[in-house]
CSV table of C-alpha atoms and ligand atoms in Angstrom, one decimal:
chain,number,residue,atom,x,y,z
A,19,MET,CA,101.5,99.1,168.2
A,20,ALA,CA,101.2,99.2,164.4
A,21,LYS,CA,104.1,100.9,162.6
A,22,LEU,CA,105.1,101.8,159.1
A,23,THR,CA,108.7,102.0,157.7
A,24,PHE,CA,109.7,104.0,154.7
A,25,LEU,CA,111.8,101.6,152.6
A,26,GLY,CA,111.9,103.9,149.6
A,27,ALA,CA,110.4,107.0,147.9
A,28,ALA,CA,111.4,109.0,151.0
A,29,GLY,CA,113.7,112.0,150.1
A,30,CYS,CA,113.6,110.9,146.4
A,31,VAL,CA,111.0,110.0,143.8
A,32,THR,CA,111.8,106.3,143.2
A,33,GLY,CA,112.0,103.0,145.1
A,34,SER,CA,108.5,103.2,146.6
A,35,LYS,CA,108.2,100.6,149.4
A,36,TYR,CA,106.2,101.0,152.6
A,37,LEU,CA,106.3,98.2,155.2
A,38,VAL,CA,103.3,98.0,157.6
A,39,GLU,CA,103.7,95.8,160.7
A,40,ALA,CA,100.6,95.2,162.7
A,41,ALA,CA,98.9,92.4,164.6
A,42,GLY,CA,102.0,90.2,164.1
A,43,LYS,CA,101.8,90.5,160.3
A,44,LYS,CA,103.9,92.2,157.7
A,45,LEU,CA,102.4,94.0,154.7
A,46,LEU,CA,104.4,95.7,151.9
A,47,VAL,CA,102.8,98.4,149.8
A,48,ASP,CA,104.6,98.7,146.5
A,49,CYS,CA,108.1,97.4,145.6
A,50,GLY,CA,109.8,99.9,143.4
A,51,ILE,CA,113.2,100.1,142.0
A,52,PHE,CA,115.5,103.1,142.7
A,53,GLN,CA,116.5,105.1,139.7
A,54,GLY,CA,118.6,108.3,139.1
A,55,THR,CA,121.9,108.9,140.9
A,56,ASP,CA,124.5,106.2,141.5
A,57,ASP,CA,123.9,106.4,145.3
A,58,LEU,CA,120.2,105.7,144.8
A,59,LYS,CA,120.8,102.9,142.3
A,60,GLU,CA,123.3,101.3,144.8
A,61,ARG,CA,120.4,100.7,147.1
A,62,ASN,CA,118.9,98.2,144.6
A,63,TRP,CA,121.8,95.9,145.3
A,64,LYS,CA,121.5,95.9,149.1
A,65,PRO,CA,119.2,93.5,151.0
A,66,LEU,CA,116.1,94.9,152.6
A,67,PRO,CA,116.2,95.6,156.3
A,68,VAL,CA,113.4,93.0,156.6
A,69,ASP,CA,113.7,89.4,155.4
A,70,PRO,CA,111.5,89.0,152.3
A,71,LYS,CA,110.6,85.5,153.5
A,72,THR,CA,108.8,87.0,156.5
A,73,ILE,CA,106.6,89.4,154.5
A,74,ASP,CA,103.0,88.1,154.5
A,75,TYR,CA,101.2,90.3,151.9
A,76,LEU,CA,102.0,92.7,149.1
A,77,VAL,CA,99.7,95.2,147.5
A,78,LEU,CA,100.5,97.5,144.5
A,79,THR,CA,99.2,101.0,143.8
A,80,HIS,CA,100.2,100.9,140.1
A,81,ALA,CA,102.5,99.4,137.6
A,82,HIS,CA,105.3,102.0,137.1
A,83,LEU,CA,108.7,100.5,137.7
A,84,ASP,CA,109.5,102.9,140.6
A,85,HIS,CA,106.6,101.0,142.3
A,86,THR,CA,107.0,97.5,141.0
A,87,GLY,CA,110.5,97.2,139.4
A,88,TRP,CA,112.2,95.6,142.5
A,89,LEU,CA,109.7,92.7,142.7
A,90,PRO,CA,112.0,90.3,140.8
A,91,VAL,CA,114.7,90.8,143.5
A,92,LEU,CA,112.3,90.5,146.4
A,93,VAL,CA,110.9,87.2,145.0
A,94,ARG,CA,114.4,85.9,144.2
A,95,ASP,CA,115.4,86.7,147.8
A,96,GLY,CA,112.6,84.5,149.1
A,97,PHE,CA,109.2,86.4,149.1
A,98,ASN,CA,106.6,83.8,148.1
A,99,LYS,CA,103.2,85.1,149.1
A,100,THR,CA,100.4,86.8,147.1
A,101,ILE,CA,100.9,90.1,145.3
A,102,PHE,CA,97.5,91.9,145.1
A,103,ALA,CA,96.8,94.4,142.3
A,104,ASN,CA,93.9,95.3,140.1
A,105,PRO,CA,93.6,93.6,136.7
A,106,ALA,CA,95.0,96.5,134.6
A,107,THR,CA,97.9,96.8,137.0
A,108,ILE,CA,98.7,93.1,136.8
A,109,GLU,CA,98.7,93.2,133.0
A,110,LEU,CA,100.8,96.3,132.8
A,111,THR,CA,103.2,95.1,135.4
A,112,GLY,CA,103.8,91.9,133.4
A,113,ILE,CA,104.7,94.0,130.3
A,114,LEU,CA,106.9,96.4,132.2
A,115,LEU,CA,108.8,93.8,134.2
A,116,LYS,CA,109.5,91.7,131.1
A,117,ASP,CA,110.8,94.8,129.3
A,118,SER,CA,112.9,95.8,132.3
A,119,GLY,CA,114.5,92.4,132.6
A,120,HIS,CA,115.2,92.4,128.9
A,121,LEU,CA,116.6,95.9,128.8
A,122,GLN,CA,118.9,95.1,131.7
A,123,GLU,CA,120.2,92.1,129.9
A,124,GLU,CA,120.8,94.1,126.7
A,125,GLU,CA,122.5,96.9,128.4
A,126,THR,CA,124.8,94.6,130.5
A,127,GLU,CA,125.8,92.8,127.3
A,128,ASP,CA,126.4,96.1,125.5
A,129,ALA,CA,128.4,97.5,128.5
A,130,GLN,CA,130.5,94.3,128.6
A,131,LYS,CA,131.2,94.4,124.9
A,132,HIS,CA,132.0,98.1,124.6
A,133,LYS,CA,133.4,98.6,128.0
A,134,TRP,CA,131.5,101.8,128.8
A,135,SER,CA,130.3,100.9,132.3
A,136,LYS,CA,131.8,102.4,135.4
A,137,HIS,CA,132.0,98.8,136.8
A,138,ALA,CA,134.7,96.5,135.8
A,139,GLN,CA,132.3,93.6,135.6
A,140,PRO,CA,128.9,95.0,134.7
A,141,LYS,CA,126.1,92.8,135.9
A,142,ALA,CA,122.3,92.9,135.5
A,143,LEU,CA,120.2,93.4,138.7
A,144,TYR,CA,117.8,90.8,137.2
A,145,THR,CA,117.0,89.2,133.8
A,146,SER,CA,113.9,88.0,132.0
A,147,ALA,CA,114.2,84.7,133.7
A,148,ASP,CA,113.4,86.4,137.0
A,149,ILE,CA,110.0,87.7,135.9
A,150,ASP,CA,107.7,84.7,135.6
A,151,PRO,CA,108.1,83.7,139.3
A,152,VAL,CA,106.8,87.2,140.1
A,153,LEU,CA,103.8,87.1,137.8
A,154,ARG,CA,102.8,83.7,139.2
A,155,LEU,CA,102.3,85.3,142.6
A,156,MET,CA,100.0,88.1,141.3
A,157,LYS,CA,96.2,87.9,142.1
A,158,PRO,CA,93.5,90.4,141.2
A,159,MET,CA,91.8,92.7,143.6
A,160,PRO,CA,88.9,95.0,142.6
A,161,ARG,CA,89.5,98.2,140.6
A,162,SER,CA,87.5,100.2,143.1
A,163,GLY,CA,85.8,99.6,146.4
A,164,GLY,CA,86.6,97.3,149.3
A,165,PHE,CA,88.8,94.2,149.5
A,166,ASP,CA,90.0,92.1,152.5
A,167,VAL,CA,93.6,91.0,152.1
A,168,SER,CA,93.4,89.3,155.5
A,169,PRO,CA,91.4,89.5,158.7
A,170,GLU,CA,93.7,92.4,159.9
A,171,PHE,CA,94.1,94.3,156.6
A,172,HIS,CA,91.2,95.8,154.6
A,173,PHE,CA,91.7,98.0,151.5
A,174,GLU,CA,89.5,100.5,149.7
A,175,SER,CA,90.8,101.5,146.2
A,176,TYR,CA,90.2,104.8,144.4
A,177,ASP,CA,91.1,105.7,140.8
A,178,ALA,CA,94.2,108.0,141.1
A,179,GLY,CA,94.0,109.1,137.4
A,180,HIS,CA,97.8,108.8,137.0
A,181,ILE,CA,98.2,105.8,134.6
A,182,LEU,CA,95.9,102.9,133.7
A,183,GLY,CA,95.0,101.0,136.9
A,184,SER,CA,96.6,103.6,139.2
A,185,SER,CA,95.1,103.7,142.7
A,186,SER,CA,95.1,105.5,145.9
A,187,LEU,CA,94.7,103.0,148.7
A,188,GLU,CA,93.0,103.3,152.1
A,189,LEU,CA,94.2,100.6,154.5
A,190,THR,CA,92.2,99.8,157.6
A,191,ILE,CA,94.1,97.8,160.2
A,192,THR,CA,92.3,95.8,162.8
A,193,GLU,CA,94.5,95.1,165.8
A,194,ASN,CA,93.1,93.9,169.2
A,195,GLY,CA,89.6,95.0,168.2
A,196,LYS,CA,90.8,98.6,167.4
A,197,LYS,CA,90.9,100.1,164.0
A,198,SER,CA,93.5,102.4,162.5
A,199,VAL,CA,93.6,103.8,159.0
A,200,VAL,CA,96.5,104.6,156.7
A,201,VAL,CA,95.9,106.4,153.3
A,202,PHE,CA,98.5,105.9,150.6
A,203,SER,CA,98.0,108.5,147.9
A,204,GLY,CA,100.0,106.4,145.4
A,205,ASP,CA,101.0,108.7,142.4
A,206,ILE,CA,98.3,111.3,141.9
A,207,GLY,CA,97.4,112.2,138.3
A,208,ARG,CA,96.0,115.3,136.6
A,209,TYR,CA,92.5,116.8,136.6
A,210,GLN,CA,91.0,117.4,133.2
A,211,GLN,CA,93.6,115.3,131.3
A,212,VAL,CA,92.9,113.3,128.2
A,213,ILE,CA,92.0,109.6,128.2
A,214,LEU,CA,91.9,109.0,132.0
A,215,ASN,CA,89.5,109.9,134.8
A,216,ASP,CA,90.2,112.7,137.3
A,217,PRO,CA,91.9,111.5,140.5
A,218,LYS,CA,89.5,110.6,143.3
A,219,THR,CA,90.2,111.5,146.9
A,220,PRO,CA,89.6,108.6,149.4
A,221,THR,CA,86.5,109.1,151.6
A,222,ALA,CA,87.8,107.6,154.9
A,223,LYS,CA,86.1,108.8,158.0
A,224,GLN,CA,89.2,108.3,160.1
A,225,ILE,CA,92.8,108.8,159.0
A,226,ASP,CA,95.6,108.1,161.4
A,227,LEU,CA,98.4,108.4,158.8
A,228,LEU,CA,98.4,109.9,155.3
A,229,LEU,CA,101.3,109.3,152.9
A,230,CYS,CA,101.1,111.9,150.2
A,231,GLU,CA,103.3,112.0,147.1
A,232,SER,CA,105.1,115.2,146.4
A,233,THR,CA,106.8,114.8,143.0
A,234,TYR,CA,105.7,118.3,142.0
A,235,GLY,CA,105.3,119.6,145.6
A,236,ASP,CA,107.1,122.8,144.8
A,237,ARG,CA,105.9,123.5,141.3
A,238,GLU,CA,102.9,124.1,139.1
A,239,HIS,CA,102.7,122.8,135.6
A,240,GLU,CA,102.8,125.6,133.0
A,241,ALA,CA,99.4,126.8,132.0
A,242,GLY,CA,98.5,126.4,128.4
A,243,ASP,CA,96.5,124.1,126.1
A,244,PRO,CA,98.6,121.0,125.5
A,245,LEU,CA,97.1,120.5,122.0
A,246,GLN,CA,98.0,124.1,121.0
A,247,MET,CA,101.6,123.7,122.4
A,248,LEU,CA,102.3,120.4,120.7
A,249,GLY,CA,100.8,121.7,117.5
A,250,ASP,CA,103.1,124.7,117.6
A,251,VAL,CA,106.2,122.6,118.2
A,252,VAL,CA,105.4,120.1,115.4
A,253,ASN,CA,104.8,122.9,112.9
A,254,ARG,CA,107.9,124.8,113.8
A,255,VAL,CA,110.2,121.7,113.6
A,256,VAL,CA,108.7,120.3,110.4
A,257,LYS,CA,109.1,123.7,108.7
A,258,ARG,CA,112.8,123.7,109.3
A,259,GLY,CA,113.1,120.1,108.1
A,260,GLY,CA,113.8,118.6,111.6
A,261,SER,CA,112.5,115.6,113.5
A,262,ILE,CA,111.1,115.3,117.0
A,263,VAL,CA,112.3,112.8,119.6
A,264,ILE,CA,110.0,112.3,122.6
A,265,PRO,CA,111.5,110.2,125.4
A,266,ALA,CA,108.5,108.6,126.9
A,267,PHE,CA,107.6,105.7,128.9
A,268,ALA,CA,105.7,103.2,126.7
A,269,ILE,CA,102.9,103.4,129.1
A,270,GLY,CA,100.8,106.5,129.7
A,271,ARG,CA,102.6,109.3,128.0
A,272,THR,CA,103.0,107.4,124.7
A,273,GLN,CA,99.2,107.0,124.5
A,274,THR,CA,98.6,110.7,125.5
A,275,PHE,CA,100.9,111.9,122.7
A,276,MET,CA,99.3,109.5,120.2
A,277,TYR,CA,95.9,110.8,121.1
A,278,LEU,CA,96.9,114.4,120.8
A,279,LEU,CA,98.8,113.9,117.5
A,280,LYS,CA,95.7,112.2,116.1
A,281,GLU,CA,93.5,115.1,117.2
A,282,LEU,CA,95.9,117.6,115.6
A,283,GLU,CA,95.8,115.6,112.4
A,284,ASN,CA,92.1,115.4,112.4
A,285,LEU,CA,91.7,119.1,112.9
A,286,GLN,CA,94.4,119.7,110.1
A,287,ARG,CA,96.4,121.8,112.5
A,288,ILE,CA,99.6,119.9,111.7
A,289,PRO,CA,100.9,118.3,108.5
A,290,LYS,CA,100.8,114.5,108.4
A,291,VAL,CA,104.2,113.3,109.5
A,292,PRO,CA,105.1,109.7,110.2
A,293,VAL,CA,105.1,108.7,113.9
A,294,TYR,CA,107.4,106.0,115.0
A,295,VAL,CA,106.7,104.3,118.3
A,296,ASP,CA,109.9,102.5,119.1
A,297,SER,CA,109.3,100.1,121.8
A,298,PRO,CA,108.7,96.3,121.9
A,299,MET,CA,106.0,96.9,124.5
A,300,ALA,CA,104.2,100.1,123.4
A,301,LEU,CA,101.6,98.3,121.3
A,302,SER,CA,100.6,95.9,124.0
A,303,ALA,CA,100.3,98.8,126.4
A,304,THR,CA,98.1,100.7,123.9
A,305,ASP,CA,95.9,97.6,123.5
A,306,LEU,CA,95.5,97.5,127.3
A,307,TYR,CA,94.6,101.2,127.3
A,308,LEU,CA,91.8,100.5,124.9
A,309,LYS,CA,90.7,97.3,126.7
A,310,HIS,CA,90.3,98.7,130.3
A,311,LYS,CA,87.3,100.9,129.7
A,312,GLU,CA,86.7,101.3,133.4
A,313,ASP,CA,89.5,103.9,133.4
A,314,HIS,CA,88.4,106.0,130.4
A,315,ASP,CA,87.0,109.5,130.8
A,316,LEU,CA,83.8,110.5,129.1
A,317,VAL,CA,85.3,112.2,126.0
A,318,PHE,CA,87.5,109.2,125.2
A,319,ALA,CA,84.7,106.7,125.8
A,320,ARG,CA,82.5,108.8,123.4
A,321,GLU,CA,85.1,108.8,120.7
A,322,GLU,CA,85.4,105.1,120.9
A,323,GLN,CA,81.7,104.6,120.8
A,324,ASN,CA,81.5,106.6,117.6
A,325,GLY,CA,83.7,103.9,116.0
A,326,GLY,CA,86.8,106.0,116.1
A,327,ASP,CA,90.3,104.7,116.8
A,328,PRO,CA,91.5,107.5,119.0
A,329,LEU,CA,95.0,106.3,119.4
A,330,ASN,CA,95.8,105.7,115.7
A,331,VAL,CA,97.5,108.4,113.8
A,332,HIS,CA,97.5,108.6,110.0
A,333,GLU,CA,101.0,107.2,109.4
A,334,PHE,CA,102.0,105.1,112.3
A,335,HIS,CA,105.0,102.7,112.5
A,336,LEU,CA,105.8,100.4,115.3
A,337,ALA,CA,109.3,99.3,115.7
A,338,ARG,CA,109.4,96.0,117.6
A,339,SER,CA,112.7,94.5,116.7
A,340,VAL,CA,116.2,96.1,117.1
A,341,GLU,CA,116.5,96.1,113.3
A,342,ASP,CA,113.2,98.1,113.0
A,343,SER,CA,114.6,100.5,115.5
A,344,LYS,CA,117.9,101.0,113.7
A,345,LYS,CA,116.0,101.6,110.4
A,346,ILE,CA,114.5,104.7,111.9
A,347,ASN,CA,118.1,106.2,111.8
A,348,ASP,CA,117.7,106.2,108.0
A,349,VAL,CA,114.6,108.4,108.0
A,350,LYS,CA,115.9,111.8,106.9
A,351,THR,CA,112.5,113.5,106.3
A,352,PRO,CA,110.7,115.1,109.3
A,353,CYS,CA,109.2,112.5,111.7
A,354,ILE,CA,108.2,112.0,115.3
A,355,ILE,CA,109.9,109.3,117.3
A,356,ILE,CA,108.5,108.2,120.7
A,357,SER,CA,110.7,105.9,122.6
A,358,ALA,CA,111.6,104.9,126.2
A,359,SER,CA,112.9,105.5,128.7
A,360,GLY,CA,111.2,108.8,129.7
A,361,MET,CA,114.1,110.1,131.8
A,362,VAL,CA,116.7,108.9,129.2
A,363,THR,CA,118.2,106.5,131.7
A,364,GLY,CA,118.3,103.7,129.2
A,365,GLY,CA,116.4,102.0,126.5
A,366,ARG,CA,116.3,102.7,122.7
A,367,VAL,CA,115.8,106.4,123.0
A,368,LEU,CA,119.5,106.6,123.7
A,369,HIS,CA,120.3,105.6,120.1
A,370,HIS,CA,117.8,108.1,118.7
A,371,LEU,CA,119.3,110.9,120.8
A,372,ALA,CA,122.9,109.9,119.9
A,373,ASN,CA,121.8,110.1,116.3
A,374,ARG,CA,119.7,113.3,116.3
A,375,LEU,CA,120.9,115.6,119.2
A,376,GLY,CA,123.7,117.0,117.1
A,377,ASP,CA,121.4,118.6,114.5
A,378,ALA,CA,119.9,122.0,115.4
A,379,ARG,CA,116.9,121.4,113.2
A,380,ASN,CA,115.7,118.6,115.5
A,381,CYS,CA,113.8,118.9,118.8
A,382,VAL,CA,113.5,116.9,121.9
A,383,ILE,CA,110.3,117.1,123.9
A,384,LEU,CA,110.6,116.4,127.6
A,385,GLY,CA,107.1,115.6,128.8
A,386,GLY,CA,107.6,114.0,132.2
A,387,PHE,CA,109.3,114.3,135.5
A,388,GLN,CA,113.1,114.2,135.1
A,389,ALA,CA,114.7,112.9,138.3
A,390,GLU,CA,118.1,114.1,139.8
A,391,GLY,CA,121.0,112.4,138.2
A,392,THR,CA,119.3,111.4,135.0
A,393,ARG,CA,120.3,112.5,131.4
A,394,GLY,CA,116.7,113.8,131.1
A,395,ARG,CA,117.4,116.3,134.0
A,396,ALA,CA,120.7,117.3,132.3
A,397,LEU,CA,118.9,118.1,129.1
A,398,GLN,CA,116.2,120.0,131.0
A,399,GLU,CA,118.9,122.1,132.7
A,400,GLY,CA,120.5,123.0,129.5
A,401,ALA,CA,123.5,120.6,129.2
A,402,LYS,CA,125.7,121.4,126.2
A,403,THR,CA,126.7,117.8,125.8
A,404,LEU,CA,125.4,114.4,126.8
A,405,SER,CA,127.3,111.2,127.5
A,406,LEU,CA,125.8,108.3,125.5
A,407,PHE,CA,127.5,104.9,125.0
A,408,GLY,CA,130.7,106.2,126.4
A,409,ARG,CA,130.9,109.1,123.9
A,410,VAL,CA,130.2,112.8,124.2
A,411,VAL,CA,127.4,114.0,122.0
A,412,PRO,CA,126.9,117.8,121.5
A,413,VAL,CA,123.4,119.0,122.3
A,414,CYS,CA,122.4,121.2,119.3
A,415,ALA,CA,118.8,120.2,119.0
A,416,GLU,CA,116.0,122.4,120.5
A,417,ILE,CA,115.0,121.1,124.0
A,418,VAL,CA,111.3,121.8,124.9
A,419,GLU,CA,109.9,121.1,128.3
A,420,MET,CA,106.2,120.4,128.4
A,421,GLY,CA,105.0,120.0,131.9
A,422,GLN,CA,101.4,119.7,130.5
A,423,PHE,CA,102.2,116.1,129.6
A,424,SER,CA,103.2,115.2,133.1
A,425,ALA,CA,101.3,112.3,134.6
A,426,HIS,CA,101.7,113.8,138.0
A,427,ALA,CA,99.6,116.4,139.8
A,428,GLY,CA,101.2,119.8,140.2
A,429,LYS,CA,101.3,121.5,143.6
A,430,ASN,CA,97.8,123.0,143.3
A,431,GLU,CA,96.4,119.7,142.2
A,432,LEU,CA,98.0,117.9,145.2
A,433,MET,CA,96.4,120.5,147.5
A,434,ARG,CA,93.1,120.0,145.7
A,435,TRP,CA,93.3,116.2,146.2
A,436,MET,CA,94.0,116.7,149.9
A,437,THR,CA,91.2,119.3,150.3
A,438,GLY,CA,88.8,116.5,149.3
A,439,LEU,CA,89.6,114.4,152.4
A,440,GLN,CA,86.5,114.2,154.7
A,441,VAL,CA,88.5,114.2,158.0
A,442,PRO,CA,91.8,115.8,158.9
A,443,PRO,CA,94.6,113.2,159.0
A,444,LYS,CA,96.3,112.9,162.5
A,445,GLN,CA,99.7,112.8,160.8
A,446,VAL,CA,100.9,113.4,157.2
A,447,TYR,CA,104.2,112.3,155.6
A,448,MET,CA,105.3,113.7,152.3
A,449,THR,CA,106.7,110.9,150.2
A,450,HIS,CA,107.8,110.4,146.6
A,451,GLY,CA,109.5,113.8,146.2
A,452,GLU,CA,113.0,115.3,146.1
A,453,PRO,CA,113.8,117.1,149.4
A,454,GLN,CA,112.9,120.6,148.2
A,455,ALA,CA,109.6,119.5,146.7
A,456,ALA,CA,108.6,117.4,149.7
A,457,GLN,CA,109.5,120.3,152.1
A,458,SER,CA,107.6,122.9,150.1
A,459,LEU,CA,104.4,120.7,150.1
A,460,GLN,CA,104.8,120.0,153.8
A,461,GLN,CA,104.9,123.8,154.5
A,462,ALA,CA,101.9,124.4,152.3
A,463,VAL,CA,99.9,121.6,154.1
A,464,ALA,CA,100.9,122.9,157.6
A,465,GLU,CA,99.9,126.4,156.7
A,466,LYS,CA,96.7,125.8,154.8
A,467,PHE,CA,95.2,122.9,156.7
A,468,ARG,CA,97.1,123.1,160.0
A,469,TRP,CA,97.8,119.4,159.9
A,470,LYS,CA,100.7,117.8,161.5
A,471,ALA,CA,103.0,117.3,158.5
A,472,ALA,CA,106.5,116.0,158.1
A,473,VAL,CA,108.8,114.9,155.3
A,474,ALA,CA,109.3,111.1,155.2
A,475,ARG,CA,112.9,110.0,155.8
A,476,TYR,CA,114.5,106.9,154.3
A,477,LEU,CA,114.4,103.9,156.7
A,478,ASP,CA,112.5,105.8,159.4
A,479,ALA,CA,109.8,103.8,161.2
A,480,VAL,CA,106.7,105.7,162.5
A,481,GLU,CA,103.8,104.7,164.7
A,482,ILE,CA,100.4,104.4,163.2
A,483,ALA,CA,97.8,106.0,165.5
B,15,ZN,ZN1,103.9,106.4,138.7
C-alpha cells in the first residue's frame, strides 16, 4: 500500500519534505530547511528517518529555502539521484543555495570571532562547497503539463502564482495496475497580484490525498490597495527625514517592491528617493524574473512589450560587496533599503536594523510571513528591543505590517483555490502552517466542503487511498 510521511512543514511553516513510498520506490517532494525556533533548527542537524541513499527520486515545488534549503545536507548524506524541477526553479535554487551556503559561512565566522552564539563551537550546517554537488543532480521538468518521473510516478504541474517557477503538483502513482493521486498544493500565491499569474487549481479527476498549505489558514490579508499603502508610508517617512528598511527575501518580494516603487515614481505619487537593494543575489534574481516570461501576468507582459523596464526605479543602487553594504550606513538622507532575510533571521538586513532601529524617524516594513521565534515576529508583536550581534538594540522606528505584500494566499484565497478542485479529495491534510492556522483551515474545510480533513503531524505516515 502506498504511503506518505510528513518529514517537515507539519505543525510549522518550514522544513517541507514529503516522502512517498509506493511500488517499492521512494520519492521525496521538496527538501526544505527548518527555520525559526531553536527546537525547529535542531532538526536540521538530525539525520532523516529514511536513509538518503535509498531515495530514488526528488521533485521540487519551488525554490524557497524552506522547500530546498536542506538539499546540501541530503546530498552530503548520500542522496545521488536526479532532482527534478522546472527551469526557473532550477535557476533560482542555484542562486538561493549558493547564497545560503555563503551566509552560513559568514555568520559562523562572525559568531566565532565575536562569540555571540549560544553554542561554544558554532558550526555551519553547510558551506558553499556543498552546493555544486546538488546543482549537478538537477534536471528540468516542464513548467506546466505532464511529466513521467518513472513508470510508477507521473506528475502534472500547475502555476501556483507564489514566486517565479512555483508549482502545485499532482502526482499519479501506478502500483499493481491501480492508480492513486496525491495533490501537493505547494505554496499558494495571491490572486490579482502584480507581476505573476493567478494560482491555478489542479484539474485531477481523482484525488486520494490532498496536502494543502495553511500558512495564513487563520487570517485574511488586510484589504487595501498596496500601491496606495506603500505610497502613504514613503511620503510620511520621507517628510520626517527618515529612511525605510524592508526586510525582504531577494526573490519575489524584492521585485514586487521595486515594481510598485517604480509605479509610484512614474505616477509622481512619491518623491524620488534612492532605493538600495542590498543583496549579492538580488540582481540575478531580478534578471530571472524578467527572463521567465511564461510566469508573467498580462499587465507586466504589456509593460515590457512597450519597451519599459518595469523593475527599474529612478535611482537604484545595488550593493553586491560587503563594502557596498557598509557604505549604506553613511546615507543620512531619506532612502529605502531592501535587504534579506525577510524574517530577520540572518543576512545583511541585521546590520541595517542595528543601525536604524534606534531612530524614531525611520520605518521598518514587514511585508511577509514572520514565523514563530524569528526577530521579524518579535518586531511584528511590538518588541521594545531586539537582540542583534549579541547587543540589545532599542526599537524606536515605526514598524508597519503590510500583509498585502505577502506571497501567500490568505484564508479566503486558500478556500477559493480548493473550491476549484473538480472532485472532492478523499482525505485532506493541512500542512505548512503553525498549529492554530492549520487547525482553523481544517475546521473551515470540514464545515464548508464536508471533506475528511486533518492537520498533518510531524513524522506521521498516512496511507494513500
Ligand atoms: Zn515559498
